[in-house]
Structures are given as structure tokens and as C-alpha cells.
Coordinates of C-alpha atoms in Angstrom, one line a residue:
X517 CA 19.4 -18.2 8.1
X518 CA 17.3 -16.2 10.1
X519 CA 14.1 -15.0 9.8
X520 CA 14.1 -12.2 7.2
X521 CA 16.0 -14.2 5.3
X522 CA 13.6 -16.9 4.8
X523 CA 11.3 -15.1 4.2
X524 CA 13.0 -13.6 1.4
X525 CA 13.6 -16.9 -0.2
X526 CA 10.1 -17.6 0.5
X527 CA 8.2 -14.3 -1.0
X528 CA 10.9 -14.9 -4.4
X529 CA 9.6 -18.3 -4.8
X530 CA 6.5 -17.2 -4.5
X531 CA 7.1 -15.1 -7.6
X532 CA 8.6 -18.2 -9.8
X533 CA 5.6 -19.6 -9.2
X534 CA 3.8 -16.9 -9.9
X535 CA 5.7 -16.7 -13.4
X536 CA 5.0 -20.4 -14.1
X537 CA 1.5 -19.9 -13.2
X538 CA 1.2 -16.9 -15.7
X539 CA 3.5 -18.6 -18.3
X540 CA 0.5 -21.6 -18.1
X541 CA -2.6 -18.8 -18.1
X542 CA -1.0 -17.2 -21.4
X543 CA -2.4 -20.6 -23.3
X544 CA -4.9 -20.3 -21.1
X545 CA -6.9 -17.2 -20.9
X546 CA -10.3 -16.5 -22.7
X547 CA -11.6 -13.4 -24.7
X548 CA -12.2 -10.6 -22.5
X549 CA -15.2 -9.8 -20.9
X550 CA -16.1 -7.4 -18.2
X551 CA -19.6 -6.9 -17.3
X552 CA -21.1 -4.1 -15.5
X553 CA -21.3 -2.1 -13.7
X554 CA -20.1 -10.6 19.6
X555 CA -17.0 -12.5 19.6
X556 CA -17.9 -16.1 21.3
X557 CA -15.7 -17.2 24.4
X558 CA -13.7 -20.3 25.3
X559 CA -13.6 -22.6 28.3
X560 CA -11.4 -20.1 30.2
X561 CA -13.8 -16.8 29.1
X562 CA -11.3 -15.1 27.6
X563 CA -12.6 -13.8 23.7
X564 CA -12.2 -16.9 21.3
X565 CA -10.8 -15.1 17.8
X566 CA -10.1 -18.0 15.6
X567 CA -12.2 -17.9 13.6
X568 CA -16.0 -16.4 11.5
X569 CA -17.0 -14.6 8.6
X570 CA -17.2 -11.4 7.4
X571 CA -20.7 -10.1 7.8
X572 CA -23.2 -8.8 4.9
X573 CA -19.8 -9.7 2.9
X574 CA -21.1 -12.2 0.0
X575 CA -20.1 -13.7 -3.7
X576 CA -21.7 -11.1 -5.9
X577 CA -20.5 -13.2 -8.8
X578 CA -18.0 -11.1 -11.1
X579 CA -18.6 -12.0 -14.7
X580 CA -16.3 -14.3 -17.2
X581 CA -12.7 -12.6 -17.1
X582 CA -9.6 -15.0 -17.8
X583 CA -7.1 -15.3 -14.8
X584 CA -3.9 -13.1 -15.2
X585 CA -2.0 -14.1 -18.7
X586 CA 1.3 -14.0 -18.4
X587 CA 3.8 -12.8 -15.5
X588 CA 4.4 -8.9 -15.1
X589 CA 7.8 -9.3 -16.0
X590 CA 7.1 -10.2 -19.4
X591 CA 3.7 -8.1 -20.5
X592 CA 1.0 -9.1 -21.8
X593 CA 0.9 -9.7 -26.0
X594 CA -1.4 -10.9 -28.6
X595 CA -2.7 -10.8 -31.9
X596 CA -5.9 -8.7 -33.1
X597 CA -9.2 -10.0 -33.2
X598 CA -9.7 -11.2 -36.8
X599 CA -5.4 -11.7 -36.9
X600 CA -5.3 -14.7 -36.1
X601 CA -4.6 -17.8 -38.9
X602 CA -7.5 -20.1 -39.1
X603 CA -6.6 -24.2 -40.4
X604 CA -6.8 -27.6 -39.4
X605 CA -3.9 -27.0 -37.8
X606 CA -4.9 -24.6 -35.2
X607 CA -5.7 -25.5 -31.8
X608 CA -9.5 -24.3 -30.9
X609 CA -9.7 -23.9 -27.9
X610 CA -6.8 -21.6 -27.6
X611 CA -7.9 -18.6 -27.2
X612 CA -6.9 -14.6 -27.7
X613 CA -5.1 -13.0 -24.3
X614 CA -6.0 -11.6 -21.2
X615 CA -6.7 -8.1 -21.4
X616 CA -7.7 -7.3 -17.8
X617 CA -5.5 -6.2 -15.1
X618 CA -7.5 -6.6 -11.5
X619 CA -5.6 -5.9 -8.2
X620 CA -6.8 -5.0 -4.5
X621 CA -6.1 -0.9 -3.7
X622 CA -2.7 -0.7 -1.9
X623 CA -2.2 3.3 0.3
X624 CA 1.3 1.8 1.7
X625 CA 4.3 4.0 1.4
X626 CA 6.3 1.9 3.9
X627 CA 8.7 0.7 1.2
X628 CA 9.6 4.4 -0.1
X629 CA 10.3 5.9 3.5
X630 CA 12.5 2.7 4.4
X631 CA 14.5 3.0 0.8
X632 CA 15.1 6.1 1.7
X633 CA 16.0 5.4 5.3
X634 CA 18.1 3.0 4.1
X635 CA 19.9 5.3 1.7
X636 CA 20.6 7.5 3.8
X637 CA 22.7 4.7 5.8
X638 CA 24.5 3.9 3.0
X639 CA 23.1 1.6 2.0
X640 CA 21.2 0.6 -0.7
X641 CA 17.8 -1.5 -0.3
X642 CA 16.8 -5.1 -1.1
X643 CA 15.6 -5.4 -4.3
X644 CA 12.4 -7.9 -2.2
X645 CA 11.5 -5.0 -0.4
X646 CA 11.0 -2.0 -2.9
X647 CA 7.3 -1.8 -4.2
X648 CA 6.7 0.5 -7.1
X649 CA 3.1 1.2 -5.8
X650 CA 4.2 2.3 -2.7
X651 CA 6.9 4.7 -4.5
X652 CA 4.6 6.2 -6.4
X653 CA 2.1 6.4 -3.7
X654 CA 3.9 8.8 -1.3
X655 CA 3.8 12.0 -3.8
X656 CA 1.1 14.1 -4.1
X657 CA -0.9 13.0 -7.3
X658 CA -3.7 16.3 -8.1
X659 CA -6.6 14.5 -8.8
X660 CA -9.6 15.2 -9.3
X661 CA -12.4 14.4 -5.8
X662 CA -15.3 12.7 -5.4
X663 CA -18.4 15.1 -4.2
X664 CA -19.4 12.6 -1.5
X665 CA -18.2 9.4 0.1
X666 CA -16.4 6.8 -2.7
X667 CA -14.1 7.4 -5.0
X668 CA -13.0 9.3 -8.4
X669 CA -11.2 7.7 -11.0
X670 CA -8.7 9.7 -12.9
X671 CA -6.9 8.2 -16.2
X672 CA -4.5 9.7 -18.4
X673 CA -1.3 9.4 -19.7
X674 CA 1.6 10.0 -21.8
X675 CA 3.8 8.9 -24.4
X676 CA 7.6 7.4 -23.3
X677 CA 9.3 9.0 -26.1
X678 CA 11.9 11.3 -26.9
X679 CA 10.9 14.9 -26.1
X680 CA 12.4 18.3 -24.0
X681 CA 15.3 17.8 -22.1
X682 CA 16.4 13.6 -22.8
X683 CA 15.8 9.8 -24.8
X684 CA 13.5 8.8 -22.5
X685 CA 15.4 5.8 -21.9
X686 CA 15.9 3.2 -24.4
X687 CA 12.7 1.3 -26.2
X688 CA 10.4 3.5 -25.8
X689 CA 9.7 4.5 -28.9
X690 CA 6.4 3.1 -29.6
X691 CA 5.3 2.6 -25.6
X692 CA 3.0 4.8 -23.7
X693 CA 3.0 5.1 -19.5
X694 CA -0.6 4.8 -18.4
X695 CA -1.7 6.8 -15.1
X696 CA -4.7 5.4 -13.0
X697 CA -5.2 7.1 -10.5
X698 CA -8.0 7.1 -8.1
X699 CA -8.6 9.4 -4.9
X700 CA -11.6 9.8 -2.0
X701 CA -12.9 12.8 -0.9
X702 CA -10.5 15.0 1.4
X703 CA -10.8 13.8 5.6
X704 CA -14.0 16.2 7.5
X705 CA -12.5 19.1 10.2
X706 CA -11.3 16.2 13.2
X707 CA -14.6 17.4 15.1
X708 CA -16.3 16.1 12.6
X709 CA -14.6 12.6 12.1
X710 CA -15.9 9.2 14.4
X711 CA -14.2 8.7 17.5
X712 CA -11.9 6.1 17.2
X713 CA -11.6 3.6 20.0
X714 CA -7.3 2.8 19.4
X715 CA -5.5 -0.7 20.9
X716 CA -1.5 0.3 20.1
X717 CA 0.6 -2.8 20.3
X718 CA 4.3 -1.8 21.3
X719 CA 7.1 -3.7 20.5
X720 CA 9.4 -2.9 23.5
X721 CA 11.9 -6.0 22.4
X722 CA 15.9 -5.5 22.4
X723 CA 16.2 -4.6 19.6
X724 CA 13.8 -1.4 19.8
X725 CA 16.5 0.3 22.2
X726 CA 18.0 1.5 19.0
X727 CA 18.3 5.2 18.3
X728 CA 15.6 5.9 16.7
X729 CA 12.8 3.2 17.4
X730 CA 11.4 2.8 20.8
X731 CA 12.7 6.5 22.2
X732 CA 10.3 7.6 18.1
X733 CA 7.8 5.6 19.7
X734 CA 6.8 7.5 22.8
X735 CA 7.2 10.6 21.1
X736 CA 4.6 9.9 18.8
X737 CA 2.1 8.4 21.2
X738 CA 2.9 11.0 22.9
X739 CA 2.1 13.9 19.8
X740 CA -0.8 11.9 18.7
X741 CA -2.2 11.5 23.3
X742 CA -2.7 16.1 22.7
X743 CA -4.2 15.7 19.1
X744 CA -7.1 13.2 20.3
X745 CA -10.1 14.0 21.5
X746 CA -12.2 13.5 24.6
X747 CA -14.6 11.5 22.8
X748 CA -11.6 8.8 21.7
X749 CA -10.3 5.8 23.9
X750 CA -7.0 4.0 23.6
X751 CA -5.5 1.0 25.4
X752 CA -1.9 -0.4 25.0
X753 CA -0.3 -3.4 24.8
X754 CA 3.5 -3.8 24.9
X755 CA 5.1 -7.1 24.2
X756 CA 9.1 -8.0 24.5
X757 CA 8.9 -12.4 24.6
X758 CA 5.3 -11.9 26.2
X759 CA 2.6 -9.5 25.9
X760 CA 1.3 -7.5 28.9
X761 CA -1.9 -5.1 29.2
X762 CA -0.6 -1.8 29.8
X763 CA -3.4 0.2 29.8
X764 CA -7.1 -1.5 29.4
X765 CA -9.3 0.8 27.1
X766 CA -9.7 4.3 28.3
X767 CA -11.8 7.6 27.5
X768 CA -8.8 10.2 26.3
X769 CA -10.9 13.3 28.4
X770 CA -9.5 13.4 31.9
X771 CA -7.3 11.1 30.9
X772 CA -4.5 12.6 29.6
X773 CA -1.8 12.9 32.2
X774 CA -1.8 9.2 32.6
X775 CA -1.9 7.5 29.8
X776 CA 1.1 9.9 28.6
X777 CA 2.9 8.9 32.1
X778 CA 2.0 4.6 30.7
X779 CA 4.3 5.6 27.4
X780 CA 6.5 7.3 29.4
X781 CA 7.6 3.8 31.6
X782 CA 8.7 1.5 28.5
X783 CA 12.0 0.9 28.5
X784 CA 13.0 -2.1 26.1
X785 CA 13.5 -6.2 27.4
X786 CA 14.1 -9.2 25.3
X787 CA 12.8 -10.7 21.8
X788 CA 10.1 -10.2 19.6
X789 CA 7.1 -11.9 20.2
X790 CA 4.6 -10.6 17.7
X791 CA 1.8 -13.3 18.1
X792 CA 1.7 -12.4 21.5
X793 CA 2.0 -9.2 21.0
X794 CA -0.8 -8.8 18.4
X795 CA -3.0 -12.2 19.9
X796 CA -3.5 -10.2 23.2
X797 CA -3.9 -7.1 20.8
X798 CA -6.9 -7.7 19.8
X799 CA -8.2 -9.0 22.8
X800 CA -8.2 -5.9 24.4
X801 CA -10.0 -3.9 20.7
X802 CA -13.0 -6.5 21.5
X803 CA -12.9 -6.2 25.1
X804 CA -13.2 -2.2 24.6
X805 CA -15.1 -2.8 20.7
X806 CA -17.6 0.9 20.5
X807 CA -20.2 0.1 18.4
X808 CA -20.0 3.4 15.5
X809 CA -16.1 4.0 16.6
X810 CA -13.6 3.4 14.4
X811 CA -11.9 0.1 15.6
X812 CA -8.3 0.4 14.9
X813 CA -4.8 -1.8 16.8
X814 CA -2.1 0.2 16.2
X815 CA 1.1 -2.0 15.8
X816 CA 4.4 0.1 16.0
X817 CA 7.9 -2.5 15.9
X818 CA 10.5 -3.0 13.6
X819 CA 9.1 -6.4 12.7
X820 CA 12.0 -8.4 13.3
X821 CA 10.1 -11.3 15.2
X822 CA 12.3 -14.0 16.4
X823 CA 10.2 -15.9 19.4
X824 CA 6.3 -17.2 19.1
X825 CA 4.5 -17.8 15.2
X826 CA 6.7 -16.1 12.9
X827 CA 4.7 -15.7 10.1
X828 CA 1.9 -13.5 9.1
X829 CA -0.7 -15.8 8.2
X830 CA -0.6 -18.2 10.9
X831 CA -0.7 -15.2 13.4
X832 CA -3.5 -13.6 12.4
X833 CA -5.4 -16.5 11.0
X834 CA -5.7 -16.4 15.8
X835 CA -7.5 -13.6 15.4
X836 CA -9.4 -13.8 12.5
X837 CA -13.2 -13.7 14.0
X838 CA -12.1 -10.0 15.8
X839 CA -10.4 -8.6 12.7
X840 CA -13.9 -10.0 10.2
X841 CA -16.9 -10.1 13.3
X842 CA -15.9 -6.2 14.3
X843 CA -14.3 -5.2 11.9
X844 CA -10.9 -3.9 12.8
X845 CA -8.6 -3.5 11.1
X846 CA -4.7 -3.2 11.6
X847 CA -2.3 0.3 10.7
X848 CA 1.3 -0.7 11.0
X849 CA 4.3 1.8 11.4
X850 CA 7.3 0.5 11.3
X851 CA 11.0 2.0 12.6
X852 CA 14.1 1.3 12.8
X853 CA 17.4 0.8 10.6
X854 CA 16.9 -2.9 10.3
X855 CA 13.4 -2.9 9.6
X856 CA 11.0 -5.7 9.0
X857 CA 9.6 -4.6 6.0
X858 CA 8.2 -7.1 4.4
X859 CA 6.4 -9.1 7.9
X860 CA 5.1 -5.9 8.4
X861 CA 3.4 -5.2 5.0
X862 CA 2.1 -9.1 5.0
X863 CA 0.9 -8.8 8.6
X864 CA -1.0 -5.0 7.2
X865 CA -2.4 -6.2 4.2
X866 CA -4.0 -9.2 5.7
X867 CA -5.1 -7.5 8.0
X868 CA -7.6 -5.1 6.0
X869 CA -4.7 -2.0 7.1
X870 CA -1.9 -0.3 5.9
X871 CA 1.5 0.3 6.6
X872 CA 3.8 3.5 6.9
X873 CA 7.5 4.3 8.1
X874 CA 8.5 6.7 10.7
X875 CA 12.0 7.6 10.4
X876 CA 12.2 11.0 13.3
X877 CA 10.1 13.3 15.0
X878 CA 8.9 15.7 12.2
X879 CA 7.2 12.4 10.0
X880 CA 5.9 11.0 13.7
X881 CA 4.2 14.2 13.5
X882 CA 3.1 14.4 10.0
X883 CA 1.9 10.5 10.5
X884 CA 0.0 11.4 13.6
X885 CA -1.2 14.8 13.6
X886 CA -1.5 16.1 10.2
X887 CA -2.7 12.7 8.2
X888 CA -4.3 11.5 11.7
X889 CA -8.0 11.3 9.5
X890 CA -6.8 9.1 6.5
X891 CA -4.6 6.4 9.3
X892 CA -7.8 6.2 11.3
X893 CA -10.7 6.3 9.4
X894 CA -12.1 3.8 6.9
X895 CA -14.2 4.9 4.1
X896 CA -14.0 2.0 1.3
X897 CA -13.4 -1.5 2.2
X898 CA -11.9 -4.1 0.3
X899 CA -12.2 -1.7 -2.9
X900 CA -10.6 -3.2 -5.9
X901 CA -9.2 -1.8 -10.1
X902 CA -9.7 -3.7 -12.8
X903 CA -8.7 -2.3 -16.0
X904 CA -9.7 -3.6 -19.2
X905 CA -7.7 -2.2 -21.8
X906 CA -8.8 -2.7 -25.6
X907 CA -7.9 -5.5 -27.5
X908 CA -7.7 -3.6 -30.5
X909 CA -5.7 -0.5 -30.1
X910 CA -3.3 -2.0 -27.2
X911 CA -0.4 -4.6 -27.9
X912 CA 0.7 -4.8 -25.4
X913 CA 0.6 -3.3 -21.2
X914 CA 2.6 -4.0 -18.1
X915 CA 1.7 -3.2 -14.5
X916 CA 4.5 -1.3 -12.6
X917 CA 4.3 -2.9 -9.1
X918 CA 0.5 -4.3 -6.7
X919 CA 2.8 -8.5 -7.3
X920 CA 1.6 -8.6 -3.9
X921 CA -1.9 -7.1 -4.7
X922 CA -2.8 -9.4 -7.4
X923 CA -6.6 -10.6 -6.8
X924 CA -7.6 -13.4 -9.8
X925 CA -10.1 -11.6 -12.7
X926 CA -13.1 -13.7 -11.8
X927 CA -13.2 -12.5 -9.1
X928 CA -13.2 -8.7 -9.0
X929 CA -16.7 -8.8 -7.9
X930 CA -16.4 -11.5 -5.5
X931 CA -16.7 -9.5 -2.5
X932 CA -15.7 -12.3 -0.4
X933 CA -12.8 -11.6 -1.9
X934 CA -10.1 -9.0 0.3
X935 CA -9.4 -5.8 -1.2
X936 CA -7.4 -2.8 0.1
X937 CA -8.7 -0.3 3.0
X938 CA -8.8 3.5 2.2
X939 CA -8.5 6.2 4.4
X940 CA -10.0 10.2 3.3
X941 CA -8.0 12.2 1.5
X942 CA -6.2 9.2 0.0
X943 CA -5.1 8.8 -3.5
X944 CA -4.6 5.3 -4.6
X945 CA -1.7 5.3 -8.6
X946 CA -2.0 2.1 -10.9
X947 CA 0.8 3.0 -13.5
X948 CA 1.1 0.3 -16.8
X949 CA 4.0 1.0 -19.3
X950 CA 1.6 0.8 -22.3
X951 CA 2.4 -0.7 -25.4
X952 CA 0.1 0.8 -28.8
X953 CA -0.7 -0.9 -31.8
X954 CA 0.3 1.5 -34.4
X955 CA -1.7 4.1 -36.9
X956 CA -4.5 3.1 -33.8
X957 CA -7.3 6.0 -32.5
X958 CA -10.2 4.8 -29.9
X959 CA -10.5 3.8 -26.1
X960 CA -6.9 2.8 -24.1
X961 CA -8.4 1.1 -22.0
X962 CA -11.4 1.2 -19.3
X963 CA -11.4 1.7 -15.2
X964 CA -13.7 0.1 -12.2
X965 CA -13.5 0.6 -8.8
X966 CA -15.4 -1.3 -6.6
X967 CA -15.4 -1.3 -3.1
X968 CA -17.9 -1.9 0.3
X969 CA -18.7 0.8 2.0
X970 CA -18.1 0.7 5.6
X971 CA -21.0 1.0 6.8
X972 CA -24.1 -0.9 5.4
X973 CA -21.2 -2.9 3.4
X974 CA -22.9 -2.1 0.1
X975 CA -20.9 -2.9 -3.5
X976 CA -20.6 0.5 -5.5
X977 CA -18.1 0.9 -8.2
X978 CA -17.0 4.2 -10.2
X979 CA -15.4 3.7 -13.6
X980 CA -13.0 5.9 -15.7
X981 CA -12.2 6.0 -19.3
X982 CA -9.3 6.8 -21.7
X983 CA -9.0 7.4 -25.1
X984 CA -5.3 7.2 -27.2
X985 CA -5.9 11.5 -27.8
X986 CA -5.2 11.2 -24.2
X987 CA -1.9 9.3 -24.8
X988 CA -0.4 11.3 -27.5
X989 CA 1.3 13.8 -25.5
X990 CA 5.2 13.8 -24.6
X991 CA 5.8 12.7 -21.0
X992 CA 9.3 14.1 -20.0
X993 CA 9.4 17.4 -20.2
X994 CA 4.9 18.2 -20.6
X995 CA 2.7 19.9 -18.9
X996 CA 1.8 17.1 -16.2
X997 CA 4.4 17.9 -13.9
X998 CA 2.6 14.7 -11.1
X999 CA 2.8 12.5 -14.3
X1000 CA 5.7 13.2 -14.2
X1001 CA 6.8 12.7 -10.7
X1002 CA 4.5 9.2 -10.7
X1003 CA 7.0 8.5 -12.9
X1004 CA 10.0 9.3 -11.7
X1005 CA 8.9 7.2 -8.3
X1006 CA 8.6 4.2 -10.2
X1007 CA 11.7 4.4 -12.9
X1008 CA 13.2 5.0 -9.4
X1009 CA 11.6 1.9 -7.8
X1010 CA 12.1 -0.3 -10.7
X1011 CA 16.3 0.5 -11.1
X1012 CA 16.6 -0.3 -7.4
X1013 CA 14.5 -4.2 -7.6
X1014 CA 16.6 -4.6 -11.1
X1015 CA 14.1 -4.3 -13.5
X1016 CA 13.2 -3.4 -17.5
X1017 CA 10.8 -1.4 -18.1
X1018 CA 10.4 0.4 -21.2
X1019 CA 12.0 3.5 -21.2
X1020 CA 13.6 3.7 -18.4
X1021 CA 15.9 6.4 -17.3
X1022 CA 19.1 5.8 -15.9
X1023 CA 19.6 7.1 -12.2
X1024 CA 21.4 10.2 -12.9
X1025 CA 18.9 11.6 -15.5
X1026 CA 16.3 10.7 -12.9
X1027 CA 18.1 12.2 -10.3
X1028 CA 18.1 15.6 -12.8
X1029 CA 14.1 15.2 -14.0
X1030 CA 13.3 15.4 -10.0
X1031 CA 15.2 18.5 -9.4
X1032 CA 13.7 19.2 -11.9
X1033 CA 10.3 18.6 -11.3
X1034 CA 10.9 19.4 -7.5
X1035 CA 11.4 23.3 -8.3
X1036 CA 8.8 23.2 -10.7
X1037 CA 6.5 22.5 -8.7
X1038 CA 7.7 24.1 -4.9
X1039 CA 7.6 20.6 -4.1
X1040 CA 10.1 19.6 -0.6
X1041 CA 9.1 15.4 -1.3
X1042 CA 9.9 16.0 -4.9
X1043 CA 13.3 17.6 -3.4
X1044 CA 13.8 14.7 -1.3
X1045 CA 13.3 12.7 -4.0
X1046 CA 15.9 13.1 -5.9
X1047 CA 18.3 12.8 -3.0
X1048 CA 17.7 9.5 -2.5
X1049 CA 18.1 8.9 -6.3
X1050 CA 21.6 10.9 -5.8
X1051 CA 22.2 8.9 -3.0
X1052 CA 21.3 5.5 -4.8
X1053 CA 22.9 6.5 -8.1
X1054 CA 26.3 7.0 -6.2
X1055 CA 26.3 3.8 -4.2
X1056 CA 25.4 1.4 -7.2
X1057 CA 28.6 3.6 -8.8
X1058 CA 30.2 2.8 -5.7
X1059 CA 31.1 6.6 -4.5
X1060 CA 29.2 5.8 -1.6
X1061 CA 26.4 8.2 0.3
X1062 CA 26.8 11.9 2.0
X1063 CA 24.7 13.4 4.7
X1064 CA 20.8 13.5 3.9
X1065 CA 17.4 14.8 5.2
X1066 CA 16.1 12.4 7.4
X1067 CA 13.4 10.0 5.6
X1068 CA 9.8 11.0 4.9
X1069 CA 7.1 9.0 3.6
X1070 CA 6.1 11.1 0.7
X1071 CA 2.4 12.9 0.9
X1072 CA -0.8 11.7 0.9
X1073 CA -2.2 13.3 -1.5

């Protein structure tokens, strides 16, 4: 079995284990409570990248929230307080189910970009490569932005039942869609961002010879070289069966042509030793580390590791001290029609970074020009969200996606537990299918986001609350186009991986809704979403795929 297959089997096993653990936790979960709100050297003189702890971080406690109650596939439900029958036969230690949902923030969009590429090639994406949160986070949401650093918290929703233009799918009459939206302040002008010290780790293995891989990486780096400021720095490492430093950390000023020449000289070689490339890349980043700058390793690869350590956790253990002590984050840029999506996602999640997918030169310009500050800067470290549902009003809820980003509820305020890293201009959306109790009114949920300031490591929090009155409107045909776009993206992802979300329309109806929303919003990214859904619909019905535009990551809102 190839490495990708082993990773997929492992992921499926992890999910199955999570489901079993969730079923046990359903019997044990407690009542909801939400509280207020330089590297060493080895004997050979090379940097020791094997161990260490993040400076300024410690456990700060976090109240007594219970662990996850059940697997996301089944949702969570319970009798409200006071409904349980009493009697001698009742077990005295069985408590009400958990009404908390906790996860690390995720700004990745690669799953959606790669799915569009796969559909354009006439294939359905593998279910394990479909992550709904990355589909949703690929589109603008129009959230209110905070005035300063940190996050704004926007919470709203709508009923999933029947409305204009369709019945909203089956089983939706008593369900609502709840949207928790988090946004950072827009990026400052390029002249105002901190300088960057970037180490590019480029895959030059044999598989990168395919059109749209190494040739696209060369174009991307050439575009980036023209966009970087004079006071930025850049180093370049390549890897195939071994890693090689092509350019040590070099100031951009006066060296743009030299950098471009080194980029142009890259040619495909042999096998794919990602471990060697990342290890060398972090060594170069430590060697060229700049105080006060954004120090980041950027991996450009099809992520099809076949030599050396091919497991993300093992690779990142080798560079753990550099990641923690120096605050060096990992940004992954995926390329290629056959792409190790799961492997890249695991690397960047554990490497305190994020990942995107580039399919053509237009998308490369979007990532390396339009979205450059958001991909380079960090506005919030170890960001986590916790949503507390009101058990008196909520009968059941299901978080859509984020299976790989779950955090134990009791670790929400434990700042030694990794969260997500978020840059300027990013938005993060979490969608919940929520079943309200009949005839209730009042609070539905309180959402809290917690993060560490990148410079001071001080923990900060922001909250937002939503009531039943804010989710009474109709989802389909309502006035909130952006909420509908998020819903279409989530339902599309759920259909691709064989899910059973309440009220999920068929692919044909989703394509029609996406086309209508593209027209009303005049958003080209939504039109591309409609195209992708149509392709998936034809493929699932066995009709094949037609020509389509090249894939796009979507938008940073």
C-alpha cells in the first residue's frame, strides 16, 4: 500500500476511535460550565532542533467544561435541566450531556482548492480529503472587523426549513443553521507590515516535473520576489532524496536578480524526502532568524513523501525547538493534480501554520500578491473557539467539519495546548446545525474566542451571543446572501464526503442556488463554486465532467 493509502487508513481509524470515545463520553459528560472570560547546538556545531518549549506559555486552567459528548456524525442531545425522571433506579453519577463545542481556529483553504482541481480533471475528490470548514472559509462572509488587534465575534443564523425557491432538503423543519464568524482587522499597507524573513523549501522531486508543479513554483517565487520589500530577507532550500541550501538568508535589496536566477535553476531530480527538506529549512531559518521580523518557513510541494520519515508528527518533532523557541511558523503551498492534501494539512497544523493550494499563475498572484500579508504575518497565536449552547433552548447541535481541529473542552484556556494561527484580514467561520426545543425563546449560544498576542504572549478573549430571535428567519431566499453561500459550501462538502446533514439539498439544487447567489453578489468565486458543484453532480450521476476554469482558493474575507 502506498503512503497516501496508509495515511488515509490511519485517518479513518482515528475517526472511528473518536466515534467510540464520543459514545462513551455521552454517558460521562458533566454539566456545562463556562468561566469568564537562541537554539542550542549539537556536538558538530549544528543547531539542535529536537526539543524545547514555547516561551511565555503556561497552563492557565480553564474552568470545568466536560469533554466532547458524542461524535459529530450523530450530534448531541439531552433532556433539559429538570426533565430527567428521579427514582431509586436512576444512576446518581450520570450527568447531563456536554453542551460545549471547542476547536482550534483554521484558516486553511487547500481542501476546497484541491477539490476544484480534482473535479476539473473529471474525478470526484476522496472523501477523506474533503474538509467542510476549508470549503466555507474560502468565501467572503462580510463580517464586522475589529478596530484593533484581535477578533470580532459575529453570530447569526436562520431556519433551514422551506423558503423561496426550494424545500431546503429533507428532515430540516425543526433545524436551524448557526454561523459563528470570527474576523481580524484588515491588513495594513505593505509598507507598514513587519519585515519578513522567509525560508522557502521547494520540492524538486521527480513528481514535480508534471506541468503545473515545479514550473508553477518558479513562477510563484518570481512573482513573490518582485512583491517583497527591500528590507525583507529570503533563503531557498530544495529537496529531492536529499536537501540542499541554494541560497542562504539574503536581504532582498540589491539581490532580486540573483534570487530569480537561483529560482530559475531549479530542476526536477529524484525522490521526495520532505523530512530532509523541512529539517534543513528550519536550520536555515534559525541561522537567519531576525528579531522583530516575521520568521516563516514556506513549503512548496505536491506533498507526496516517499523517502525518509513520511509521518508529519515524526518530521516536526525534529524541528520542535525551532518552531517553539523561535516562533517559526510553517506555511504550506500545495501544487499538482495528485497532491498529498492530508499530509500537508497535518504538517501545517502541527507546525503552527496554514495551507493553501495553487492551481495556476492567476491563483499564484492571488496568494503571493493580493493575500501576501495574511499569509506572512501572525495576528493571533494558538487561537481557539468555544461555543456554549443553552441547554434550556437547544435540544441538539452538530458542528460541521473541524474534525481535525478539535480541542478538549477543559483545554480551552490551557495556553500550552496548540490552537490555530491567524493573520490580518482573515475570517474564520464555524457552522452548526442546531435543533431548538419547541416554543422556546432566549439565548441559543455564547461564542468565545481566545488567543495569544504574538508579541507579548498575553492571552485575550472576545465573546458574542445569539438569541432565538436571530435565527428565526428563513435561510433559503432570505436576505443574508453570505450566510447562504456559507451554507451551500458546507452542504457541498458534506455531499462529497457522503454526510447526512439535516436539510442538505441535492447537488443539482445546490448548483442552482450557487448560480443565483453568484448573480446577486456579483462574486466570481461563487460562480466557480456553482461550476464545481455542477461538475460533481454530473460525475456522481455518471455523466462525466466538462471543461471548467482553473481552480481558485477562493477569497480571504
